[in-house]
PDB file of C-alpha atoms in Angstrom:
ATOM      1  CA  MET A   1      11.032  10.190  -6.863  1.00 68.00           C
ATOM      2  CA  GLU A   2      14.304   8.386  -6.650  1.00 85.00           C
ATOM      3  CA  LEU A   3      16.515   6.284  -4.445  1.00 93.00           C
ATOM      4  CA  LYS A   4      19.909   7.758  -3.696  1.00 95.00           C
ATOM      5  CA  TYR A   5      22.511   7.777  -0.955  1.00 96.00           C
ATOM      6  CA  VAL A   6      22.030  10.561   1.580  1.00 97.00           C
ATOM      7  CA  GLY A   7      23.999   9.549   4.660  1.00 96.00           C
ATOM      8  CA  ALA A   8      23.499   8.676   8.345  1.00 96.00           C
ATOM      9  CA  ARG A   9      20.520   9.841  10.389  1.00 94.00           C
ATOM     10  CA  PRO A  10      20.864  13.543  11.238  1.00 94.00           C
ATOM     11  CA  THR A  11      20.840  14.795  14.793  1.00 94.00           C
ATOM     12  CA  VAL A  12      19.726  18.438  14.868  1.00 96.00           C
ATOM     13  CA  SER A  13      20.097  20.956  17.681  1.00 96.00           C
ATOM     14  CA  GLN A  14      20.306  24.688  18.154  1.00 95.00           C
ATOM     15  CA  ARG A  15      24.054  24.385  17.550  1.00 95.00           C
ATOM     16  CA  GLY A  16      23.802  22.762  14.121  1.00 96.00           C
ATOM     17  CA  VAL A  17      23.548  19.312  12.619  1.00 96.00           C
ATOM     18  CA  ASN A  18      25.475  16.134  13.430  1.00 96.00           C
ATOM     19  CA  PHE A  19      25.087  12.661  12.013  1.00 96.00           C
ATOM     20  CA  ASP A  20      24.508   9.499  14.014  1.00 95.00           C
ATOM     21  CA  GLN A  21      26.841   6.907  12.431  1.00 93.00           C
ATOM     22  CA  THR A  22      25.137   4.125  14.355  1.00 93.00           C
ATOM     23  CA  LYS A  23      22.037   4.791  12.237  1.00 94.00           C
ATOM     24  CA  PRO A  24      23.368   4.437   8.667  1.00 96.00           C
ATOM     25  CA  ASP A  25      21.483   5.271   5.535  1.00 97.00           C
ATOM     26  CA  LYS A  26      19.501   2.123   4.510  1.00 97.00           C
ATOM     27  CA  TYR A  27      20.422   2.839   0.911  1.00 97.00           C
ATOM     28  CA  THR A  28      23.749   1.187   1.769  1.00 95.00           C
ATOM     29  CA  PHE A  29      22.054  -2.182   2.205  1.00 96.00           C
ATOM     30  CA  LEU A  30      19.590  -2.082  -0.736  1.00 95.00           C
ATOM     31  CA  GLY A  31      22.050  -3.642  -3.206  1.00 93.00           C
ATOM     32  CA  ALA A  32      22.635  -6.676  -0.982  1.00 92.00           C
ATOM     33  CA  ALA A  33      18.893  -6.995  -0.299  1.00 94.00           C
ATOM     34  CA  VAL A  34      18.122  -6.988  -4.044  1.00 92.00           C
ATOM     35  CA  GLU A  35      20.810  -9.606  -4.743  1.00 89.00           C
ATOM     36  CA  LEU A  36      19.243 -11.846  -2.082  1.00 89.00           C
ATOM     37  CA  LEU A  37      15.770 -11.279  -3.534  1.00 90.00           C
ATOM     38  CA  ASP A  38      17.004 -12.196  -7.010  1.00 86.00           C
ATOM     39  CA  ALA A  39      18.698 -15.323  -5.708  1.00 83.00           C
ATOM     40  CA  LEU A  40      15.525 -16.434  -3.938  1.00 82.00           C
ATOM     41  CA  SER A  41      13.461 -15.776  -7.061  1.00 77.00           C
ATOM     42  CA  PHE A  42      15.461 -18.359  -8.990  1.00 65.00           C
ATOM     43  CA  LYS A  43      15.160 -21.011  -6.293  1.00 56.00           C
ATOM     44  CA  ASP A  44      12.653 -23.489  -7.544  1.00 56.00           C
ATOM     45  CA  ASN A  45      14.143 -26.973  -6.979  1.00 58.00           C
ATOM     46  CA  GLY A  46      12.313 -27.741  -3.730  1.00 62.00           C
ATOM     47  CA  ASP A  47      15.516 -27.644  -1.685  1.00 69.00           C
ATOM     48  CA  LYS A  48      14.877 -26.241   1.779  1.00 77.00           C
ATOM     49  CA  SER A  49      18.446 -24.976   2.064  1.00 78.00           C
ATOM     50  CA  LEU A  50      19.643 -21.956   0.116  1.00 70.00           C
ATOM     51  CA  HIS A  51      23.312 -21.337  -0.460  1.00 75.00           C
ATOM     52  CA  LEU A  52      24.251 -17.768  -1.434  1.00 72.00           C
ATOM     53  CA  TYR A  53      28.009 -17.824  -1.258  1.00 65.00           C
ATOM     54  CA  HIS A  54      28.310 -18.085  -5.066  1.00 64.00           C
ATOM     55  CA  VAL A  55      26.077 -15.153  -5.859  1.00 65.00           C
ATOM     56  CA  ASP A  56      27.569 -12.937  -8.579  1.00 67.00           C
ATOM     57  CA  PRO A  57      27.932  -9.487  -7.022  1.00 71.00           C
ATOM     58  CA  LYS A  58      26.554  -6.516  -8.925  1.00 80.00           C
ATOM     59  CA  GLU A  59      26.836  -2.836  -8.441  1.00 86.00           C
ATOM     60  CA  TYR A  60      23.406  -1.197  -8.865  1.00 90.00           C
ATOM     61  CA  ASN A  61      22.829   2.416  -9.722  1.00 92.00           C
ATOM     62  CA  SER A  62      19.833   4.227  -8.228  1.00 92.00           C
ATOM     63  CA  ARG A  63      17.558   3.553 -11.193  1.00 93.00           C
ATOM     64  CA  GLU A  64      18.397  -0.171 -11.266  1.00 93.00           C
ATOM     65  CA  LEU A  65      17.702  -0.474  -7.563  1.00 93.00           C
ATOM     66  CA  LEU A  66      14.275   1.106  -7.980  1.00 92.00           C
ATOM     67  CA  GLU A  67      13.430  -1.145 -10.956  1.00 93.00           C
ATOM     68  CA  ALA A  68      14.517  -4.231  -9.022  1.00 92.00           C
ATOM     69  CA  LEU A  69      12.373  -3.270  -6.020  1.00 93.00           C
ATOM     70  CA  LYS A  70       9.387  -2.748  -8.245  1.00 92.00           C
ATOM     71  CA  LYS A  71       9.699  -6.379  -9.354  1.00 92.00           C
ATOM     72  CA  HIS A  72       9.770  -7.727  -5.827  1.00 91.00           C
ATOM     73  CA  CYS A  73       7.709  -5.298  -3.737  1.00 90.00           C
ATOM     74  CA  ASP A  74       4.024  -5.101  -4.533  1.00 84.00           C
ATOM     75  CA  ASN A  75       3.448  -1.990  -2.497  1.00 82.00           C
ATOM     76  CA  ILE A  76       6.477   0.046  -3.510  1.00 85.00           C
ATOM     77  CA  ASP A  77       4.298   2.795  -5.048  1.00 84.00           C
ATOM     78  CA  GLU A  78       2.317   3.106  -1.834  1.00 84.00           C
ATOM     79  CA  ILE A  79       5.544   3.454   0.154  1.00 81.00           C
ATOM     80  CA  PHE A  80       6.716   6.314  -2.017  1.00 82.00           C
ATOM     81  CA  GLU A  81       3.350   8.002  -1.921  1.00 87.00           C
ATOM     82  CA  THR A  82       3.430   8.151   1.878  1.00 92.00           C
ATOM     83  CA  ARG A  83       7.003   9.396   2.270  1.00 92.00           C
ATOM     84  CA  GLU A  84       6.016  13.052   2.290  1.00 92.00           C
ATOM     85  CA  GLU A  85       3.400  12.390   4.988  1.00 94.00           C
ATOM     86  CA  LYS A  86       5.936  10.471   7.105  1.00 94.00           C
ATOM     87  CA  THR A  87       8.523  13.190   6.716  1.00 95.00           C
ATOM     88  CA  THR A  88       6.044  15.907   7.699  1.00 96.00           C
ATOM     89  CA  ALA A  89       4.929  13.922  10.752  1.00 96.00           C
ATOM     90  CA  LEU A  90       8.571  13.434  11.869  1.00 95.00           C
ATOM     91  CA  ILE A  91       9.403  17.090  11.444  1.00 97.00           C
ATOM     92  CA  ASP A  92       6.266  18.168  13.237  1.00 97.00           C
ATOM     93  CA  THR A  93       7.238  15.934  16.182  1.00 97.00           C
ATOM     94  CA  TYR A  94      10.712  17.481  16.341  1.00 96.00           C
ATOM     95  CA  ARG A  95       9.356  21.010  16.058  1.00 97.00           C
ATOM     96  CA  THR A  96       6.758  20.441  18.800  1.00 97.00           C
ATOM     97  CA  LYS A  97       9.426  19.179  21.221  1.00 96.00           C
ATOM     98  CA  VAL A  98      11.542  22.242  20.570  1.00 97.00           C
ATOM     99  CA  LYS A  99       8.605  24.657  20.938  1.00 96.00           C
ATOM    100  CA  GLU A 100       7.528  23.020  24.210  1.00 96.00           C
ATOM    101  CA  SER A 101      11.029  23.020  25.744  1.00 95.00           C
ATOM    102  CA  ASP A 102      11.350  25.407  28.685  1.00 93.00           C
ATOM    103  CA  THR A 103      15.124  25.249  28.839  1.00 94.00           C
ATOM    104  CA  LEU A 104      15.835  27.099  25.524  1.00 95.00           C
ATOM    105  CA  THR A 105      16.314  30.777  25.040  1.00 96.00           C
ATOM    106  CA  ARG A 106      14.341  32.451  22.276  1.00 95.00           C
ATOM    107  CA  ASP A 107      17.390  32.579  20.012  1.00 96.00           C
ATOM    108  CA  GLU A 108      18.191  28.922  20.654  1.00 97.00           C
ATOM    109  CA  ARG A 109      14.644  27.881  19.846  1.00 97.00           C
ATOM    110  CA  THR A 110      14.646  29.918  16.632  1.00 97.00           C
ATOM    111  CA  ALA A 111      18.016  28.397  15.589  1.00 97.00           C
ATOM    112  CA  TRP A 112      16.903  24.863  16.363  1.00 97.00           C
ATOM    113  CA  LEU A 113      13.650  25.204  14.418  1.00 97.00           C
ATOM    114  CA  GLY A 114      15.531  26.708  11.485  1.00 97.00           C
ATOM    115  CA  ASN A 115      18.006  23.769  11.464  1.00 97.00           C
ATOM    116  CA  ILE A 116      15.118  21.259  11.420  1.00 97.00           C
ATOM    117  CA  ASP A 117      13.518  23.044   8.468  1.00 96.00           C
ATOM    118  CA  ILE A 118      16.826  23.179   6.573  1.00 96.00           C
ATOM    119  CA  MET A 119      17.109  19.401   6.849  1.00 97.00           C
ATOM    120  CA  ARG A 120      13.674  18.608   5.442  1.00 96.00           C
ATOM    121  CA  ASP A 121      14.954  17.282   2.054  1.00 96.00           C
ATOM    122  CA  TYR A 122      17.564  15.216   3.859  1.00 97.00           C
ATOM    123  CA  TYR A 123      14.902  13.709   6.131  1.00 96.00           C
ATOM    124  CA  LEU A 124      12.724  12.975   3.115  1.00 96.00           C
ATOM    125  CA  GLN A 125      15.437  10.993   1.331  1.00 96.00           C
ATOM    126  CA  TYR A 126      16.459   9.209   4.504  1.00 96.00           C
ATOM    127  CA  ILE A 127      12.882   8.083   5.124  1.00 95.00           C
ATOM    128  CA  THR A 128      12.480   7.131   1.461  1.00 94.00           C
ATOM    129  CA  ASN A 129      15.532   4.871   1.613  1.00 95.00           C
ATOM    130  CA  GLU A 130      14.424   3.441   4.979  1.00 95.00           C
ATOM    131  CA  SER A 131      10.980   2.611   3.630  1.00 93.00           C
ATOM    132  CA  ALA A 132      12.381   1.011   0.483  1.00 94.00           C
ATOM    133  CA  TYR A 133      14.678  -1.166   2.587  1.00 96.00           C
ATOM    134  CA  ALA A 134      11.787  -2.250   4.812  1.00 94.00           C
ATOM    135  CA  CYS A 135       9.859  -3.198   1.700  1.00 94.00           C
ATOM    136  CA  ALA A 136      12.791  -5.336   0.522  1.00 95.00           C
ATOM    137  CA  LEU A 137      13.053  -7.096   3.906  1.00 96.00           C
ATOM    138  CA  ASN A 138       9.351  -7.940   3.876  1.00 94.00           C
ATOM    139  CA  ALA A 139       9.647  -9.251   0.312  1.00 94.00           C
ATOM    140  CA  LEU A 140      12.555 -11.444   1.483  1.00 94.00           C
ATOM    141  CA  ALA A 141      10.429 -12.820   4.301  1.00 94.00           C
ATOM    142  CA  ASP A 142       7.587 -13.558   1.873  1.00 93.00           C
ATOM    143  CA  LYS A 143       9.904 -15.425  -0.504  1.00 90.00           C
ATOM    144  CA  ILE A 144      11.464 -17.463   2.312  1.00 90.00           C
ATOM    145  CA  HIS A 145       8.070 -18.395   3.609  1.00 90.00           C
ATOM    146  CA  GLY A 146       6.636 -19.133   0.169  1.00 87.00           C
ATOM    147  CA  SER A 147       9.606 -21.326  -0.787  1.00 85.00           C
ATOM    148  CA  HIS A 148       9.606 -23.117   2.584  1.00 86.00           C
ATOM    149  CA  ILE A 149      13.273 -22.213   3.126  1.00 88.00           C
ATOM    150  CA  GLU A 150      14.632 -23.576   6.393  1.00 90.00           C
ATOM    151  CA  GLU A 151      18.152 -22.230   6.232  1.00 91.00           C
ATOM    152  CA  VAL A 152      20.208 -19.774   4.205  1.00 89.00           C
ATOM    153  CA  THR A 153      24.004 -19.944   4.008  1.00 90.00           C
ATOM    154  CA  PHE A 154      25.763 -16.820   2.732  1.00 87.00           C
ATOM    155  CA  SER A 155      29.199 -15.303   2.353  1.00 85.00           C
ATOM    156  CA  LEU A 156      30.260 -12.507   4.622  1.00 82.00           C
ATOM    157  CA  GLY A 157      30.829  -9.101   3.088  1.00 78.00           C
ATOM    158  CA  ARG A 158      28.698  -6.970   0.746  1.00 83.00           C
ATOM    159  CA  ASN A 159      26.417  -6.370   3.735  1.00 90.00           C
ATOM    160  CA  TYR A 160      24.673  -9.755   3.472  1.00 91.00           C
ATOM    161  CA  GLY A 161      25.131 -10.395   7.173  1.00 91.00           C
ATOM    162  CA  LEU A 162      23.666  -7.012   8.114  1.00 94.00           C
ATOM    163  CA  VAL A 163      20.670  -7.606   5.855  1.00 95.00           C
ATOM    164  CA  MET A 164      20.107 -11.033   7.359  1.00 94.00           C
ATOM    165  CA  GLY A 165      20.387  -9.622  10.840  1.00 94.00           C
ATOM    166  CA  ASP A 166      17.691  -7.030  10.038  1.00 96.00           C
ATOM    167  CA  LEU A 167      15.605  -9.797   8.450  1.00 96.00           C
ATOM    168  CA  ILE A 168      15.437 -11.669  11.753  1.00 95.00           C
ATOM    169  CA  ASP A 169      13.186  -8.990  13.272  1.00 94.00           C
ATOM    170  CA  ILE A 170      10.862  -9.134  10.249  1.00 95.00           C
ATOM    171  CA  LEU A 171      10.680 -12.968  10.493  1.00 95.00           C
ATOM    172  CA  ARG A 172       9.875 -12.865  14.229  1.00 93.00           C
ATOM    173  CA  ASP A 173       6.852 -10.664  13.485  1.00 92.00           C
ATOM    174  CA  TYR A 174       5.790 -12.705  10.468  1.00 93.00           C
ATOM    175  CA  LYS A 175       2.523 -14.599  10.360  1.00 88.00           C
ATOM    176  CA  PRO A 176       3.309 -17.405  11.154  1.00 88.00           C
ATOM    177  CA  PRO A 177       6.382 -16.266  13.142  1.00 91.00           C
ATOM    178  CA  TYR A 178       9.902 -17.603  12.855  1.00 93.00           C
ATOM    179  CA  ASP A 179      12.363 -17.780  15.747  1.00 92.00           C
ATOM    180  CA  ALA A 180      15.205 -17.121  13.300  1.00 93.00           C
ATOM    181  CA  THR A 181      18.816 -17.268  14.506  1.00 94.00           C
ATOM    182  CA  LEU A 182      22.003 -16.086  12.862  1.00 93.00           C
ATOM    183  CA  HIS A 183      25.375 -17.725  13.430  1.00 92.00           C
ATOM    184  CA  PHE A 184      28.669 -18.451  11.674  1.00 92.00           C
ATOM    185  CA  ILE A 185      30.168 -21.673  10.390  1.00 91.00           C
ATOM    186  CA  GLU A 186      33.482 -22.809   8.912  1.00 89.00           C
ATOM    187  CA  GLN A 187      33.322 -24.403   5.508  1.00 84.00           C
ATOM    188  CA  ASP A 188      36.234 -25.195   3.201  1.00 82.00           C
ATOM    189  CA  GLY A 189      38.468 -22.842   5.131  1.00 84.00           C
ATOM    190  CA  ALA A 190      36.043 -19.919   4.860  1.00 84.00           C
ATOM    191  CA  THR A 191      33.714 -18.370   7.457  1.00 87.00           C
ATOM    192  CA  LEU A 192      30.114 -18.195   6.294  1.00 91.00           C
ATOM    193  CA  GLY A 193      26.958 -16.835   7.821  1.00 93.00           C
ATOM    194  CA  LYS A 194      23.986 -19.121   8.377  1.00 93.00           C
ATOM    195  CA  LEU A 195      20.404 -18.056   9.010  1.00 94.00           C
ATOM    196  CA  ASP A 196      18.212 -20.802  10.508  1.00 93.00           C
ATOM    197  CA  MET A 197      14.503 -20.076  10.185  1.00 90.00           C
ATOM    198  CA  ASN A 198      13.256 -22.196  13.147  1.00 84.00           C
ATOM    199  CA  ARG A 199       9.653 -21.702  12.223  1.00 74.00           C
ATOM    200  CA  ILE A 200       7.411 -21.635  15.291  1.00 69.00           C
ATOM    201  CA  LYS A 201       4.822 -24.373  15.000  1.00 59.00           C
ATOM    202  CA  PRO A 202       1.280 -23.634  16.259  1.00 55.00           C
ATOM    203  CA  LEU A 203       0.257 -25.280  19.519  1.00 48.00           C
TER     204      LEU A 203
END
């Protein structure tokens, strides 16, 4: 089992395979997520604000990403153990829709089903990367909650903003939930991102 770049989510039809560039491979964001996790791990001064615009960037290879996630994600092995099951369920759903379609000719149906089967390994890696990224986001939420962080300021670039944007959805579903908001500020002539946690207090 490994993490590696595979590409955008595939869109399969009887005519072939295209790739939905609006659904990028989550592997792209794993490096930024790990950098943020490492930065949060070293935050132990009681400050409720975290400033990440001086984080030293690092280029991770696939093995380093996996080792870093193992440090931060308690259930990473479980995620990888279920990837085959998730991939099979996804492919079965696609195949069922094609088989039940009454607008396809026999040849079109055969071609479509064949294209789905050809993409199995691609789907498997895409789902693996997606699951690993979700694990990283949940670990970030846990660290923010455990450290009582109220705001995170970060530099733009290196996908930090995209990771923080995805983190908002995780925080909103957290127990207890956060009404997190993302906005931009000017500081020392530079534009920075700022994530406010806005923890929802119980009634």
